[in-house]
DNA sequence: TCCTATGGGCACAAAAATGTGCGTACTTAA
DNA sequence: TTAAGTACGCACATTTTTGTGCCCATAGGA
């Protein structure tokens, strides 16, 4: 136990918007999900899963849930059986797309660097 | 052991630039470090540490190391005792700053949302 | 003489993120 | 009649990330 361990300090995420954003977007798959969804008006769960190679059910489910909680995606359940659910990005999320474009382009150069090294 | 566990598949990160970028940038502190450094021509280790509230030595050290390995920051050691080392961002890294601006603005709105809810 | 500052590193512990294997209830097509 | 597709969820195991407490050597100021 350290000296002032009982003093609750404001989290840095409440001071630094970049860290706050990363708290919401920083998962392994979240940006990829947003990025994929941004290319369609909407996608169904399994469609989305086929677009994101390697993602498992549980990770897709969890990621969609947190993104929905933060109002980055819309979940529309048509209440049918068998189930029919559609996902799409919200207006709030659209604001991020210019950043994702840049990151996507930057990522391409990194893939090339990686290839050149191997 | 599963059926085809021995088949090596290309990682998704080699196909999706967004995921590739997140592999490099996705740590808890990395973007914050870049963001801080981007506001100065250069900063010393302990200066940087004071700017990023809550970061520990080991995390700052490790983060700087991986960022340097990926050529996102320059480390300049003046070879003095006591030590004098300066960090700055590279030209490669500059390309990311427009994205960081957007993320920073977006993060601000999230902090407000968070405040309004509590 | 002791404190502070410089820039970190090491071994380990704790916490968080991610993945595995399986199961649900129902429908349509083969 | 059986298989496949719909959209997930649970308990647990594994992996990855992050953090803790300590330590180094040196110099300058009080």
Tab-separated table of C-alpha atoms (C1' of nucleotides) in Angstrom:
chain	number	residue	atom	x	y	z
A	1	UNK	CA	0.000	0.000	0.000
A	2	UNK	CA	1.502	3.298	-0.999
A	3	UNK	CA	1.200	6.617	0.721
A	4	UNK	CA	-1.770	8.112	-1.004
A	5	UNK	CA	-3.291	5.108	-2.677
A	6	UNK	CA	-6.688	6.084	-1.308
A	7	UNK	CA	-6.768	9.387	-3.125
A	8	UNK	CA	-8.840	8.999	-6.244
A	9	UNK	CA	-7.299	10.969	-9.059
A	10	UNK	CA	-9.153	11.844	-12.227
A	11	UNK	CA	-8.281	9.396	-14.938
A	12	UNK	CA	-6.012	10.700	-17.601
A	13	UNK	CA	-8.605	9.684	-20.158
A	14	UNK	CA	-10.801	12.484	-18.844
A	15	UNK	CA	-8.063	14.946	-19.634
A	16	UNK	CA	-6.624	13.617	-22.873
A	17	UNK	CA	-9.201	13.175	-25.638
A	18	UNK	CA	-6.875	10.910	-27.583
A	19	UNK	CA	-6.695	8.438	-24.732
A	20	UNK	CA	-10.434	8.700	-24.216
A	21	UNK	CA	-10.995	7.877	-27.875
A	22	UNK	CA	-8.653	4.912	-27.684
A	23	UNK	CA	-10.593	3.578	-24.726
A	24	UNK	CA	-13.610	3.290	-26.979
A	25	UNK	CA	-11.954	2.406	-30.279
A	26	UNK	CA	-8.827	0.597	-29.177
A	27	UNK	CA	-9.867	-3.030	-29.317
A	28	UNK	CA	-8.328	-5.416	-31.768
A	29	UNK	CA	-11.342	-5.504	-34.074
A	30	UNK	CA	-13.383	-2.382	-33.403
A	31	UNK	CA	-11.925	-0.069	-36.008
A	32	UNK	CA	-12.004	-2.861	-38.552
A	33	UNK	CA	-15.705	-3.360	-37.893
A	34	UNK	CA	-16.414	0.335	-38.283
A	35	UNK	CA	-14.293	0.447	-41.392
A	36	UNK	CA	-16.162	-2.434	-42.995
A	37	UNK	CA	-19.577	-1.147	-42.033
A	38	UNK	CA	-18.708	2.263	-43.427
A	39	UNK	CA	-18.622	0.791	-46.928
A	40	UNK	CA	-22.228	-0.377	-46.827
A	41	UNK	CA	-25.550	1.080	-45.840
A	42	UNK	CA	-25.891	-1.889	-43.506
A	43	UNK	CA	-24.713	-5.447	-43.027
A	44	UNK	CA	-26.072	-8.485	-41.254
A	45	UNK	CA	-24.115	-10.211	-38.513
A	46	UNK	CA	-22.848	-13.090	-40.599
A	47	UNK	CA	-22.166	-10.916	-43.618
A	48	UNK	CA	-19.966	-8.748	-41.451
A	49	UNK	CA	-18.241	-11.775	-40.042
A	50	UNK	CA	-17.346	-12.979	-43.523
A	51	UNK	CA	-15.837	-9.614	-44.304
A	52	UNK	CA	-13.518	-9.633	-41.314
A	53	UNK	CA	-11.201	-12.553	-41.720
A	54	UNK	CA	-10.311	-14.287	-38.498
A	55	UNK	CA	-12.830	-12.737	-36.158
A	56	UNK	CA	-14.735	-15.131	-33.921
A	57	UNK	CA	-18.371	-15.006	-32.909
A	58	UNK	CA	-17.659	-13.887	-29.411
A	59	UNK	CA	-15.363	-11.093	-30.441
A	60	UNK	CA	-17.750	-9.852	-33.079
A	61	UNK	CA	-20.616	-9.974	-30.630
A	62	UNK	CA	-18.706	-8.182	-27.876
A	63	UNK	CA	-17.287	-5.559	-30.182
A	64	UNK	CA	-20.673	-4.802	-31.659
A	65	UNK	CA	-22.089	-4.459	-28.164
A	66	UNK	CA	-19.572	-1.941	-26.951
A	67	UNK	CA	-19.790	0.009	-30.171
A	68	UNK	CA	-23.549	0.101	-29.830
A	69	UNK	CA	-23.305	1.226	-26.208
A	70	UNK	CA	-21.163	4.127	-27.324
A	71	UNK	CA	-23.621	4.932	-30.115
A	72	UNK	CA	-21.181	4.243	-32.883
A	73	UNK	CA	-23.369	1.675	-34.584
A	74	UNK	CA	-27.094	1.065	-34.977
A	75	UNK	CA	-28.511	-2.364	-34.380
A	76	UNK	CA	-31.823	-3.001	-36.103
A	77	UNK	CA	-33.619	-6.178	-35.148
A	78	UNK	CA	-36.444	-7.100	-37.493
A	79	UNK	CA	-37.876	-9.435	-34.885
A	80	UNK	CA	-38.118	-12.363	-37.230
A	81	UNK	CA	-37.425	-16.027	-36.840
A	82	UNK	CA	-34.945	-17.043	-38.006
A	83	UNK	CA	-33.301	-13.845	-36.766
A	84	UNK	CA	-32.728	-10.888	-38.994
A	85	UNK	CA	-30.538	-8.116	-37.607
A	86	UNK	CA	-28.801	-5.320	-39.465
A	87	UNK	CA	-25.863	-3.190	-38.365
A	88	UNK	CA	-24.853	0.234	-39.613
A	89	UNK	CA	-22.764	3.132	-38.430
A	90	UNK	CA	-24.254	6.194	-36.796
A	91	UNK	CA	-23.780	9.859	-37.651
A	92	UNK	CA	-21.459	10.202	-34.645
A	93	UNK	CA	-19.316	7.514	-36.165
A	94	UNK	CA	-19.246	9.153	-39.582
A	95	UNK	CA	-17.171	11.919	-38.027
A	96	UNK	CA	-14.381	9.403	-37.592
A	97	UNK	CA	-14.246	8.236	-41.178
A	98	UNK	CA	-11.787	10.869	-42.400
A	99	UNK	CA	-9.402	9.691	-39.701
A	100	UNK	CA	-9.929	6.096	-40.730
A	101	UNK	CA	-9.134	6.966	-44.333
A	102	UNK	CA	-5.807	8.381	-43.243
A	103	UNK	CA	-5.060	5.441	-40.993
A	104	UNK	CA	-5.962	3.056	-43.774
A	105	UNK	CA	-3.575	4.721	-46.197
A	106	UNK	CA	-0.860	4.838	-43.581
A	107	UNK	CA	-1.413	1.174	-42.794
A	108	UNK	CA	-0.900	0.292	-46.448
A	109	UNK	CA	2.584	1.751	-46.377
A	110	UNK	CA	3.331	-0.265	-43.242
A	111	UNK	CA	2.287	-3.474	-44.941
A	112	UNK	CA	4.653	-2.685	-47.774
A	113	UNK	CA	7.466	-2.004	-45.323
A	114	UNK	CA	6.779	-5.310	-43.658
A	115	UNK	CA	6.822	-7.147	-47.004
A	116	UNK	CA	10.059	-5.508	-48.057
A	117	UNK	CA	11.748	-6.639	-44.849
A	118	UNK	CA	10.819	-10.307	-45.216
B	1	UNK	CA	-5.433	-29.881	-32.035
B	2	UNK	CA	-7.772	-28.901	-34.817
B	3	UNK	CA	-7.998	-30.253	-38.320
B	4	UNK	CA	-5.831	-27.845	-40.210
B	5	UNK	CA	-3.945	-26.150	-37.448
B	6	UNK	CA	-0.712	-26.694	-39.328
B	7	UNK	CA	-1.777	-24.601	-42.284
B	8	UNK	CA	-0.291	-21.180	-41.890
B	9	UNK	CA	-2.738	-18.579	-43.052
B	10	UNK	CA	-1.790	-15.011	-43.840
B	11	UNK	CA	-2.603	-12.805	-40.908
B	12	UNK	CA	-5.540	-10.534	-41.402
B	13	UNK	CA	-3.302	-7.621	-40.521
B	14	UNK	CA	-1.486	-8.176	-43.796
B	15	UNK	CA	-4.738	-7.702	-45.632
B	16	UNK	CA	-6.444	-4.957	-43.656
B	17	UNK	CA	-4.361	-1.801	-43.313
B	18	UNK	CA	-6.519	-0.557	-40.463
B	19	UNK	CA	-5.702	-3.609	-38.376
B	20	UNK	CA	-2.050	-3.354	-39.340
B	21	UNK	CA	-1.982	0.255	-38.167
B	22	UNK	CA	-3.645	-0.672	-34.898
B	23	UNK	CA	-1.006	-3.299	-34.302
B	24	UNK	CA	1.580	-0.533	-34.251
B	25	UNK	CA	-0.430	2.277	-32.694
B	26	UNK	CA	-2.909	0.412	-30.530
B	27	UNK	CA	-1.234	0.431	-27.144
B	28	UNK	CA	-2.678	2.319	-24.224
B	29	UNK	CA	-0.162	5.168	-24.386
B	30	UNK	CA	1.328	5.177	-27.862
B	31	UNK	CA	-0.959	7.642	-29.547
B	32	UNK	CA	-0.791	9.919	-26.523
B	33	UNK	CA	2.991	9.950	-26.753
B	34	UNK	CA	2.899	10.793	-30.442
B	35	UNK	CA	0.284	13.424	-29.791
B	36	UNK	CA	2.359	15.116	-27.099
B	37	UNK	CA	5.572	14.942	-29.071
B	38	UNK	CA	3.836	16.448	-32.062
B	39	UNK	CA	3.418	19.704	-30.180
B	40	UNK	CA	7.144	20.226	-29.689
B	41	UNK	CA	10.247	20.048	-31.803
B	42	UNK	CA	11.561	17.560	-29.250
B	43	UNK	CA	11.181	16.511	-25.627
B	44	UNK	CA	13.392	14.781	-23.107
B	45	UNK	CA	12.327	11.565	-21.410
B	46	UNK	CA	11.282	13.104	-18.128
B	47	UNK	CA	9.657	16.104	-19.746
B	48	UNK	CA	7.510	13.767	-21.775
B	49	UNK	CA	6.688	11.780	-18.682
B	50	UNK	CA	5.422	14.893	-16.934
B	51	UNK	CA	3.187	15.683	-19.867
B	52	UNK	CA	1.479	12.308	-19.826
B	53	UNK	CA	-0.251	11.978	-16.526
B	54	UNK	CA	-0.252	8.500	-15.079
B	55	UNK	CA	2.303	6.831	-17.308
B	56	UNK	CA	4.995	4.802	-15.569
B	57	UNK	CA	8.663	4.536	-16.459
B	58	UNK	CA	8.373	1.080	-17.843
B	59	UNK	CA	5.431	1.898	-20.057
B	60	UNK	CA	7.032	5.054	-21.369
B	61	UNK	CA	10.256	3.182	-22.031
B	62	UNK	CA	8.565	0.301	-23.788
B	63	UNK	CA	6.281	2.512	-25.821
B	64	UNK	CA	9.150	4.679	-26.964
B	65	UNK	CA	11.062	1.571	-27.957
B	66	UNK	CA	8.350	0.125	-30.132
B	67	UNK	CA	7.632	3.487	-31.701
B	68	UNK	CA	11.292	3.877	-32.484
B	69	UNK	CA	11.476	0.405	-33.971
B	70	UNK	CA	8.662	1.341	-36.312
B	71	UNK	CA	10.390	4.614	-37.182
B	72	UNK	CA	7.680	6.795	-35.748
B	73	UNK	CA	9.992	8.657	-33.411
B	74	UNK	CA	13.622	9.698	-33.386
B	75	UNK	CA	15.760	9.108	-30.345
B	76	UNK	CA	18.794	11.360	-30.071
B	77	UNK	CA	21.305	10.506	-27.380
B	78	UNK	CA	23.783	13.269	-26.669
B	79	UNK	CA	26.081	10.834	-24.919
B	80	UNK	CA	26.422	12.919	-21.800
B	81	UNK	CA	26.493	12.103	-18.131
B	82	UNK	CA	24.054	12.640	-16.585
B	83	UNK	CA	22.149	11.396	-19.597
B	84	UNK	CA	20.643	13.708	-22.152
B	85	UNK	CA	18.251	12.154	-24.659
B	86	UNK	CA	15.702	13.867	-26.886
B	87	UNK	CA	12.676	12.409	-28.612
B	88	UNK	CA	10.823	13.746	-31.619
B	89	UNK	CA	8.448	12.428	-34.237
B	90	UNK	CA	9.585	11.393	-37.696
B	91	UNK	CA	8.281	12.473	-41.079
B	92	UNK	CA	6.498	9.119	-41.388
B	93	UNK	CA	4.694	9.941	-38.211
B	94	UNK	CA	3.707	13.404	-39.373
B	95	UNK	CA	1.445	11.737	-41.909
B	96	UNK	CA	-0.686	10.540	-39.033
B	97	UNK	CA	-1.225	13.906	-37.417
B	98	UNK	CA	-4.307	14.875	-39.421
B	99	UNK	CA	-5.921	11.674	-38.191
B	100	UNK	CA	-4.901	12.451	-34.635
B	101	UNK	CA	-6.470	15.897	-34.908
B	102	UNK	CA	-9.768	14.317	-35.856
B	103	UNK	CA	-9.529	11.697	-33.132
B	104	UNK	CA	-8.675	14.370	-30.605
B	105	UNK	CA	-11.730	16.428	-31.516
B	106	UNK	CA	-13.908	13.370	-31.488
B	107	UNK	CA	-12.532	12.367	-28.106
B	108	UNK	CA	-13.481	15.748	-26.683
B	109	UNK	CA	-17.114	15.148	-27.501
B	110	UNK	CA	-16.905	11.761	-25.808
B	111	UNK	CA	-15.568	13.321	-22.638
B	112	UNK	CA	-18.500	15.707	-22.637
B	113	UNK	CA	-20.930	12.845	-23.125
B	114	UNK	CA	-19.313	11.037	-20.231
B	115	UNK	CA	-19.604	14.118	-18.001
B	116	UNK	CA	-23.209	14.687	-18.901
B	117	UNK	CA	-24.092	11.143	-17.911
B	118	UNK	CA	-22.557	11.358	-14.456
C	1	DT	C1'	26.636	15.360	3.008
C	2	DC	C1'	22.434	14.406	1.393
C	3	DC	C1'	18.855	15.228	-2.005
C	4	DT	C1'	17.366	15.602	-6.497
C	5	DA	C1'	17.736	14.983	-11.230
C	6	DT	C1'	19.253	12.604	-15.409
C	7	DG	C1'	17.393	7.975	-18.476
C	8	DG	C1'	16.173	4.119	-18.045
C	9	DG	C1'	16.130	-1.777	-16.924
C	10	DC	C1'	14.738	-6.287	-14.521
C	11	DA	C1'	11.805	-9.801	-12.415
C	12	DC	C1'	7.698	-10.574	-11.289
C	13	DA	C1'	2.527	-9.752	-10.417
C	14	DA	C1'	-1.885	-8.349	-11.774
C	15	DA	C1'	-5.280	-7.141	-14.894
C	16	DA	C1'	-7.343	-6.982	-19.220
C	17	DA	C1'	-8.174	-8.681	-23.657
C	18	DT	C1'	-8.919	-12.360	-26.577
C	19	DG	C1'	-9.983	-17.110	-27.926
C	20	DT	C1'	-12.172	-22.106	-27.515
C	21	DG	C1'	-15.732	-25.249	-27.515
C	22	DC	C1'	-20.089	-25.861	-27.248
C	23	DG	C1'	-25.075	-24.889	-27.213
C	24	DT	C1'	-29.794	-22.399	-28.196
C	25	DA	C1'	-34.329	-22.275	-31.201
C	26	DC	C1'	-36.124	-22.042	-35.447
C	27	DT	C1'	-36.582	-22.347	-40.836
C	28	DT	C1'	-35.716	-23.579	-45.416
C	29	DA	C1'	-33.682	-26.342	-48.894
C	30	DA	C1'	-31.815	-30.842	-50.356
D	1	DT	C1'	-34.447	-36.729	-42.756
D	2	DT	C1'	-30.663	-34.333	-42.461
D	3	DA	C1'	-27.862	-30.386	-43.092
D	4	DA	C1'	-27.124	-25.602	-43.153
D	5	DG	C1'	-28.100	-20.925	-42.091
D	6	DT	C1'	-30.006	-17.237	-38.896
D	7	DA	C1'	-27.787	-14.411	-34.498
D	8	DC	C1'	-25.789	-14.904	-30.929
D	9	DG	C1'	-24.251	-16.406	-25.427
D	10	DC	C1'	-21.784	-18.899	-21.513
D	11	DA	C1'	-17.931	-20.776	-18.851
D	12	DC	C1'	-13.576	-21.214	-19.002
D	13	DA	C1'	-8.628	-21.087	-20.698
D	14	DT	C1'	-5.008	-18.765	-22.712
D	15	DT	C1'	-2.521	-14.895	-24.222
D	16	DT	C1'	-1.250	-10.182	-24.127
D	17	DT	C1'	-0.797	-5.977	-21.930
D	18	DT	C1'	0.075	-3.214	-18.259
D	19	DG	C1'	1.813	-2.173	-13.675
D	20	DT	C1'	4.863	-2.569	-9.133
D	21	DG	C1'	8.887	-2.181	-6.611
D	22	DC	C1'	13.174	-1.975	-6.900
D	23	DC	C1'	17.867	-0.845	-8.801
D	24	DC	C1'	21.994	1.341	-11.575
D	25	DA	C1'	25.735	5.462	-12.159
D	26	DT	C1'	26.763	10.220	-12.149
D	27	DA	C1'	26.548	15.313	-11.303
D	28	DG	C1'	25.139	19.612	-9.241
D	29	DG	C1'	23.040	22.359	-5.697
D	30	DA	C1'	21.782	23.250	-0.681
